[in-house]
Amino acid sequence: MTDIDIAQASRPVLTAKDFASDQEPKWCPGCGDHAVLQQLKNVMPDLGMPPEEIVFISGIGCSSRLPYYMATYGVHGIHGRALPMASGLKTSRPELSVWVATGDGDALSIGGNHFIHTLRRNLDLNVVLFNNEIYGLTKGQYSPTTKIGLKTVTSPNGVIDHPFNTAALTLGSGGTFFARAMDRDGKYLRSVLHRAAQHKGTSLVEIYQNCPIFNNSAFEAFAGQENKDERTIYVEQDMPLVFGKFRQKGIRLDGSTPVVVDLSKGDISENDLWIHNERDIFKANLLARFFDDPLTVENFLPRPFGVFYVEDRMPYEDALTAQIEIAQKKGVGTLEELLKGDSAYNIK
Ligand code: SF4
């Protein structure tokens, strides 16, 4: 056994309580943020790392208060800039487990540019995007994910902006991991966060988070108890796309068009259905588009949850470290030499 093995073996077994800070959450009663916080605390022991090697970084918004409630290192940063801060930390301290807590406004509006570039660079970050389709902290302005038609303080006649589709944006930006979960699905959310933590690269987990004060029931059309079985689908690797209270419906591909089929008649079996493959970018993009159909269309596609897409690609910080090692073989210079020399802007 090495010294490191001995040190790890002698570490105490940690539980969720070890990751709870002494701060009482200041979120409203009934806010979905409480449930997400609990699942993040539950999943932390799975990392096998002590709290001092884990960092939560946030921007601004209700969800961005999360670092206060974790007994890890944390930074409550500035609006939209959690991802650049996390990127800087991960490149300089790649051994740390770096998490980002952000919201739909913080990540997709104020920080929208950082969002797309972080995803294409693929740093090994775990990004937890609380999507409540509203600006909660500032009292109910519409956000980039608010549905068309919603009346808010900044859209008194109803929103006319087409909303961002987080899944499509992630995949289109070159993201290497996308999953979706809901605040109310505690165990399932934990399993998705566990998968995200295992991914070597930027994992983007979109969580539908209810804001009972400014956008209550934003997800009820498909997530309410009376609708959930028929209007949601939980994808699982190598399994057919089946849903419905009695697993009586499935999704089949007609060319490249997903079609809902009735399994109860017996003429179509689960073997005829679309089999989920997290490595298939084409199908991940189709899943991302199970989103835009109004409930009234005949071929209504259920809202998907689970891990849509996973890709193995070298994280940015690994490529950077390798590049620095090669460059330093030529000798380690100083900043002053670089600035005063003639090679600062001339690659030799
Ligand atoms: Fe949660 Fe909404 Fe209250 Fe913010 S305003 S803490 S999102 S319920």
XYZ file of C-alpha atoms in Angstrom, residues 133-134 140-143 145-163 215:
26
model
C -38.418 29.207 -16.029
C -38.437 32.541 -14.160
C -40.743 37.190 -11.233
C -39.362 38.600 -14.483
C -39.487 36.213 -17.452
C -36.288 34.304 -18.190
C -36.734 29.499 -20.636
C -40.141 30.973 -19.763
C -42.927 29.570 -21.916
C -44.531 31.713 -24.596
C -47.664 33.404 -23.341
C -46.813 33.532 -19.634
C -47.764 36.847 -18.046
C -45.066 38.158 -15.745
C -44.070 41.565 -14.394
C -41.930 42.105 -17.505
C -44.395 40.516 -19.923
C -47.800 41.819 -18.790
C -49.376 40.783 -22.093
C -47.605 37.429 -22.222
C -44.105 36.341 -23.272
C -43.463 36.480 -27.025
C -39.796 35.317 -26.955
C -39.204 31.750 -28.129
C -37.648 29.946 -25.116
C -44.006 30.424 -11.457
